PDB file of C-alpha atoms in Angstrom:
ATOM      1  CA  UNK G   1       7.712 -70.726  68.147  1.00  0.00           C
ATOM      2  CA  UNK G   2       7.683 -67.020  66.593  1.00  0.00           C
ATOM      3  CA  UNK G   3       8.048 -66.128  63.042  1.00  0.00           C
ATOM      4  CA  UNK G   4      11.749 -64.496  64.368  1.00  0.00           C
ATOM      5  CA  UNK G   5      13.130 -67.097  65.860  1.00  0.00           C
ATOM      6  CA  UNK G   6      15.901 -67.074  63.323  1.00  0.00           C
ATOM      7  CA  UNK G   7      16.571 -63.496  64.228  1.00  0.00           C
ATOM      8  CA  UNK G   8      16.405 -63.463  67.515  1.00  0.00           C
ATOM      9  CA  UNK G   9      19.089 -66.114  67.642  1.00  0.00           C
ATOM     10  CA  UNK G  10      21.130 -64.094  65.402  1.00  0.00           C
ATOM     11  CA  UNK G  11      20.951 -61.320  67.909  1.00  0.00           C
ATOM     12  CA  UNK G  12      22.081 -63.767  70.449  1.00  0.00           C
ATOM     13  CA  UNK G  13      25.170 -64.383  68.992  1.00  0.00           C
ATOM     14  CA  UNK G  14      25.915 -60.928  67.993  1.00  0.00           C
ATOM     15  CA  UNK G  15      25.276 -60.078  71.753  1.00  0.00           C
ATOM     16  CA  UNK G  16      28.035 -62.818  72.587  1.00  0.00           C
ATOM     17  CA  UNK G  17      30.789 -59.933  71.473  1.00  0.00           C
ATOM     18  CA  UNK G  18      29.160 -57.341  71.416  1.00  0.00           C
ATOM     19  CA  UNK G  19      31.193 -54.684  72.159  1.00  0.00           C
ATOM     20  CA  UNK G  20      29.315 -51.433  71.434  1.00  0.00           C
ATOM     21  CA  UNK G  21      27.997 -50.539  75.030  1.00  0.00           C
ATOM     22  CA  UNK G  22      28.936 -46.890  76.398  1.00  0.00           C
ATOM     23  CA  UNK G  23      28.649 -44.961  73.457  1.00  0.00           C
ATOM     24  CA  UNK G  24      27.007 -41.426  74.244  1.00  0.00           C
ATOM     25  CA  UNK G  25      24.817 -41.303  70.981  1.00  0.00           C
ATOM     26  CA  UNK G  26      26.791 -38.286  69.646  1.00  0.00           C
ATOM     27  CA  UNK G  27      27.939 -38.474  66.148  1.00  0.00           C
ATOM     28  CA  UNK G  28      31.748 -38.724  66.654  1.00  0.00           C
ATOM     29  CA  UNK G  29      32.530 -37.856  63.246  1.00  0.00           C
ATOM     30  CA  UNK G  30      30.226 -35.036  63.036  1.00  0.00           C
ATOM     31  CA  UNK G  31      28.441 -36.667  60.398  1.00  0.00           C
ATOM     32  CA  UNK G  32      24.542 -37.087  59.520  1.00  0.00           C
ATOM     33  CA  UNK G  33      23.475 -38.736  56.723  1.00  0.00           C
ATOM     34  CA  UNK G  34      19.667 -38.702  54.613  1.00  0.00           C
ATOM     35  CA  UNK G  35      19.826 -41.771  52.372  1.00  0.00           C
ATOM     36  CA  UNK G  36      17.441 -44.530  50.979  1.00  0.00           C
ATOM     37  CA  UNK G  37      16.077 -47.454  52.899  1.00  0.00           C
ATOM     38  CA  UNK G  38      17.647 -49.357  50.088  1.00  0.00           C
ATOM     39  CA  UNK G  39      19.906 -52.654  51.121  1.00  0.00           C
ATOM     40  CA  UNK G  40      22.850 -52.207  48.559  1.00  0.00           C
ATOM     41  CA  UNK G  41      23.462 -48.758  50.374  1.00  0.00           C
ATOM     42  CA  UNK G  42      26.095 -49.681  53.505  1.00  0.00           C
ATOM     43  CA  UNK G  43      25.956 -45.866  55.208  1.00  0.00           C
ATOM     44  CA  UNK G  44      28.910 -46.315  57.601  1.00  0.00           C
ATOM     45  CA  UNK G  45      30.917 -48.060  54.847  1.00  0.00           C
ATOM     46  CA  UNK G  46      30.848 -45.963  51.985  1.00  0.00           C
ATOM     47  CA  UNK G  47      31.926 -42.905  53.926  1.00  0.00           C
ATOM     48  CA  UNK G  48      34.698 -45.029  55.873  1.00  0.00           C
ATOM     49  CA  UNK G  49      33.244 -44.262  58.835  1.00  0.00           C
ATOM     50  CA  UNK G  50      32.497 -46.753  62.124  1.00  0.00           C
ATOM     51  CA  UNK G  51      29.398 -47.206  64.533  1.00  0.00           C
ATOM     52  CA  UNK G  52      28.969 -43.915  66.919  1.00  0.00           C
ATOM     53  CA  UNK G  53      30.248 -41.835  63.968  1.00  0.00           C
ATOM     54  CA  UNK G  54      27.423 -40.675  62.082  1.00  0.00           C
ATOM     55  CA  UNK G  55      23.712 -40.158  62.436  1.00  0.00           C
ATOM     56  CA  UNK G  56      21.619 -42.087  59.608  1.00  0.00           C
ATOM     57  CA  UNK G  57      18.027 -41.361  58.514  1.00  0.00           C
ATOM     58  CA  UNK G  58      16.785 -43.628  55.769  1.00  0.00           C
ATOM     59  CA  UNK G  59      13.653 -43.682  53.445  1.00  0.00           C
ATOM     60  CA  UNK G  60      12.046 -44.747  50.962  1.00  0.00           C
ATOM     61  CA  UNK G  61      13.926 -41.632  48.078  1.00  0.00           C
ATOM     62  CA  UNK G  62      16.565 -40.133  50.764  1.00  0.00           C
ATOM     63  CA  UNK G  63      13.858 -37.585  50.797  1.00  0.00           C
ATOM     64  CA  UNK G  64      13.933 -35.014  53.240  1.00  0.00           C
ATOM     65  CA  UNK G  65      10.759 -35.544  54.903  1.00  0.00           C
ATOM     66  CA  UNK G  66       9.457 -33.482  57.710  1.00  0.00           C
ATOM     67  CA  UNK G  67      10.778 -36.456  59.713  1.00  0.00           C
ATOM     68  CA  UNK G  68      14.190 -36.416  58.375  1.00  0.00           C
ATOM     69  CA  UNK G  69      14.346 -32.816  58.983  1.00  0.00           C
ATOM     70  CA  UNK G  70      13.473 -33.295  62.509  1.00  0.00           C
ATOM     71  CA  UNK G  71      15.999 -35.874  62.810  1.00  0.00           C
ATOM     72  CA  UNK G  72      19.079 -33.284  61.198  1.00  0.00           C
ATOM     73  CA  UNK G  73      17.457 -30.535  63.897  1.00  0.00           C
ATOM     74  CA  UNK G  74      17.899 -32.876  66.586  1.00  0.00           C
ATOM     75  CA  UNK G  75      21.535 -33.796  65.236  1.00  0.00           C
ATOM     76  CA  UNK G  76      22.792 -30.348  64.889  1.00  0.00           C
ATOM     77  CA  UNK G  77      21.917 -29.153  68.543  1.00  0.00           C
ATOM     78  CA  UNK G  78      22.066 -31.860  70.727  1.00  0.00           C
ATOM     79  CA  UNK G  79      24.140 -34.384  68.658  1.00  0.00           C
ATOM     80  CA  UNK G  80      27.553 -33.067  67.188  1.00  0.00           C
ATOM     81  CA  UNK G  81      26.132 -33.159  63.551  1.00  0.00           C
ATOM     82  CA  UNK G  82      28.225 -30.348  61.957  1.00  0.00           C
ATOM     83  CA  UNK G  83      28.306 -32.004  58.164  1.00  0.00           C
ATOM     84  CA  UNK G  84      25.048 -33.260  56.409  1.00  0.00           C
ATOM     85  CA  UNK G  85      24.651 -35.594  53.994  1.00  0.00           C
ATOM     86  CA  UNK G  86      21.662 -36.282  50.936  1.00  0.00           C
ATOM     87  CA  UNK G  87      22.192 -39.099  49.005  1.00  0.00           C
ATOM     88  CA  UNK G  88      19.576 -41.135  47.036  1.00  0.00           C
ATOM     89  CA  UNK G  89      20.800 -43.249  44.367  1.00  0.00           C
ATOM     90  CA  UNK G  90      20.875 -44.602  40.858  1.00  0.00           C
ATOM     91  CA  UNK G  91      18.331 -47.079  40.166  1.00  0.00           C
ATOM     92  CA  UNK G  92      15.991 -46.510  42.834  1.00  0.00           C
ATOM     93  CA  UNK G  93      12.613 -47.558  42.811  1.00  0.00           C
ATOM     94  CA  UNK G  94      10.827 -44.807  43.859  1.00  0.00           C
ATOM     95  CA  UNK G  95      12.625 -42.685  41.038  1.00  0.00           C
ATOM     96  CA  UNK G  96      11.823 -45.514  38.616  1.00  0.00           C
ATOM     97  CA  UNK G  97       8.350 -45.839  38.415  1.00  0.00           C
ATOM     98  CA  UNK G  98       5.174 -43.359  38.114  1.00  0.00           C
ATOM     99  CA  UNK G  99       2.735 -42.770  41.152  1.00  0.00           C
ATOM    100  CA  UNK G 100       0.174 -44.817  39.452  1.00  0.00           C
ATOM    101  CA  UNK G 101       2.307 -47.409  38.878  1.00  0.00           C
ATOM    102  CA  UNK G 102       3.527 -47.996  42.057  1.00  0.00           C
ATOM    103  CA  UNK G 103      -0.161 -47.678  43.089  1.00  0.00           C
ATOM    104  CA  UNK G 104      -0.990 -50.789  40.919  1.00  0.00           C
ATOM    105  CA  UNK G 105       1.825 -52.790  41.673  1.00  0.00           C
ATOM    106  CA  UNK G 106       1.008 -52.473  45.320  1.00  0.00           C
ATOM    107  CA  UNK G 107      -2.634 -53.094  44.545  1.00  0.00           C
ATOM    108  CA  UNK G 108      -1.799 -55.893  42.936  1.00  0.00           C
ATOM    109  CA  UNK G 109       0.804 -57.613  45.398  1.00  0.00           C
ATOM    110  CA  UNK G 110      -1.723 -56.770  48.353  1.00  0.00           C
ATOM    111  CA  UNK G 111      -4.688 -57.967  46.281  1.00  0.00           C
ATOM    112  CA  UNK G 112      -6.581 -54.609  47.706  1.00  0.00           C
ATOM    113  CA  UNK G 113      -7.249 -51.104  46.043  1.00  0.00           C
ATOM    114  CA  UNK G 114      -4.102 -49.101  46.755  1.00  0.00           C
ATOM    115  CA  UNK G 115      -5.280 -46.469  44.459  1.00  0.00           C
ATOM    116  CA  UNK G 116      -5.420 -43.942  47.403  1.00  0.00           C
ATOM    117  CA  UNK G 117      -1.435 -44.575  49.053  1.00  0.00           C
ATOM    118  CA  UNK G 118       0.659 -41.652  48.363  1.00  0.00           C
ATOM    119  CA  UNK G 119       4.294 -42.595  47.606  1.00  0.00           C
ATOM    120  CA  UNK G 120       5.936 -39.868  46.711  1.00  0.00           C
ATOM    121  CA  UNK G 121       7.790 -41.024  43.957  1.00  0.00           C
ATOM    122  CA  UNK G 122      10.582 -39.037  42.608  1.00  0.00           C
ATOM    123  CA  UNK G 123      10.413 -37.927  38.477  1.00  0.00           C
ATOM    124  CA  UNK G 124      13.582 -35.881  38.502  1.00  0.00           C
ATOM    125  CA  UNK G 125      15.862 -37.015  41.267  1.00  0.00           C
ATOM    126  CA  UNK G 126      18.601 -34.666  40.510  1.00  0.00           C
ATOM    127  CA  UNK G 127      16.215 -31.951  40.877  1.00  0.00           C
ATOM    128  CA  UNK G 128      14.483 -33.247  43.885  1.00  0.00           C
ATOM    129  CA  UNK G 129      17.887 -33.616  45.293  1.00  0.00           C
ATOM    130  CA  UNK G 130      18.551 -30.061  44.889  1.00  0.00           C
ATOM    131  CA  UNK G 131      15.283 -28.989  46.642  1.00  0.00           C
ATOM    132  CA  UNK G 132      16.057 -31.418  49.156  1.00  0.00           C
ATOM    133  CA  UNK G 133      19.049 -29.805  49.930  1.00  0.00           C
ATOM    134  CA  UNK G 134      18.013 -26.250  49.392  1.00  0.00           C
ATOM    135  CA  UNK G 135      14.952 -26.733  52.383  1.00  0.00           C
ATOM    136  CA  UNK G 136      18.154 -28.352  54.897  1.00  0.00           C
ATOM    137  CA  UNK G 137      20.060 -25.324  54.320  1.00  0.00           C
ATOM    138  CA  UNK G 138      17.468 -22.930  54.779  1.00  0.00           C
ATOM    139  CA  UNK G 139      15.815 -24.720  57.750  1.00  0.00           C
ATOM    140  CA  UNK G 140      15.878 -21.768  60.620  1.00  0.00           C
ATOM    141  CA  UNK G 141      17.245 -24.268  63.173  1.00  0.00           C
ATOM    142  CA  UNK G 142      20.071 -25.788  61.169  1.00  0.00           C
ATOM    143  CA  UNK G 143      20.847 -23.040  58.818  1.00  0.00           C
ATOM    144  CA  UNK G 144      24.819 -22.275  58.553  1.00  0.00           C
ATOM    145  CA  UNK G 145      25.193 -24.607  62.004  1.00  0.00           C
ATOM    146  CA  UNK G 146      25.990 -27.403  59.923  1.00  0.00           C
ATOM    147  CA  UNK G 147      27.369 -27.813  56.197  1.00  0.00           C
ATOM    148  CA  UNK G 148      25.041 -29.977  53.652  1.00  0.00           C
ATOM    149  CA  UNK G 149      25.592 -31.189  50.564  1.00  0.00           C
ATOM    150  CA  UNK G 150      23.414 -33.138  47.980  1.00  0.00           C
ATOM    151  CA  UNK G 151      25.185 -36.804  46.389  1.00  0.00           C
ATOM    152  CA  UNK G 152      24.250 -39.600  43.786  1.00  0.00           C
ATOM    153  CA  UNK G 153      25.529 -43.041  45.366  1.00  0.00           C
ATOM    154  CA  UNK G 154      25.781 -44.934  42.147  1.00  0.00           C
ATOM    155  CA  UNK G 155      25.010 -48.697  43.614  1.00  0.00           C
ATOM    156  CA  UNK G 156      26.938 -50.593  40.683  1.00  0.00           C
ATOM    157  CA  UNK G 157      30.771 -48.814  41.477  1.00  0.00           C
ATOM    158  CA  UNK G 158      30.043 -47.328  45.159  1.00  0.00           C
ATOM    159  CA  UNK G 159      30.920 -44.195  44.564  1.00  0.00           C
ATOM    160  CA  UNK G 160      29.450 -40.846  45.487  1.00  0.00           C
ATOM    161  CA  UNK G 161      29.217 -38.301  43.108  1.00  0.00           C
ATOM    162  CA  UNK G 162      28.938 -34.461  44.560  1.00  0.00           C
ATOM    163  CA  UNK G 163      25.986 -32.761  43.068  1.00  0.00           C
ATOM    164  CA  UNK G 164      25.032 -30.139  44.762  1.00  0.00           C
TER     165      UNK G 164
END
């Protein structure tokens, strides 16, 4: 018996119709989205768009890490990402909370010193957002090749508000 037995069956019966084979991996819609790794954030569905339509990178913020720009790079040349997308949200944790006290909440929950982790929290998100989107559109590989803009998902209405 394994701890994801529920899962795995799950996956079962969403392989019974799955119908999703053959895509080429290309963003159809041209589309690549940095967001948080939060659950009340649906990606495809707040942007009406459909699987094999966008390319999503999600993390803990919707920072742009040197792993999310990697991910937009690899978008914009070899993927058919010509718009890009930044959105954290309202009420996120890691804009909610100081370093230290994430530190000690995670200390705490793991029963272990977590006075060392690094979480990068966020103190002004709008701010952050705009540096965020500043270091896409000056990246020397993605540049003018694709469009970016900065957005605020507010998780209580859905909406997106344009920010930067």
């Amino acid at each position: 018996m394994s701890d994801f037995d529920d899962l795995l069956q799950a996956n079962r019966e969403f392989a019974g119709s799955f119908d999703l084979g053959g895509f080429d991996g290309k963003a159809h819609a041209g589309i690549a989205l940095v967001t948080c790794m939060d659950s009340r954030i649906d990606p495809l569905g707040m942007l009406g768009l459909r699987h094999g339509d966008a390319k999503i990178f999600r993390n803990p913020g919707a920072r742009v890490t040197p792993q999310a720009l990697e991910a937009l790079v690899l978008g914009v040349h070899l993927l058919n990402v010509q718009r890009i997308l930044v959105v954290p949200h309202t009420r996120c944790a890691m804009a909610s909370a100081t370093e230290q006290e994430l530190r000690a909440t995670i200390g705490e929950s793991a029963g272990v010193d977590a006075s060392w982790a690094s979480f990068d929290v966020v103190t002004d998100q709008l701010d952050q957002l705009r540096q965020d989107v500043a270091k896409v559109r000056t990246h020397p590989l993605i540049g003018e090749r694709a469009k970016v803009g900065g957005f605020l998902y507010d998780v209580d209405t859905g909406l997106l508000d344009e920010q930067v």
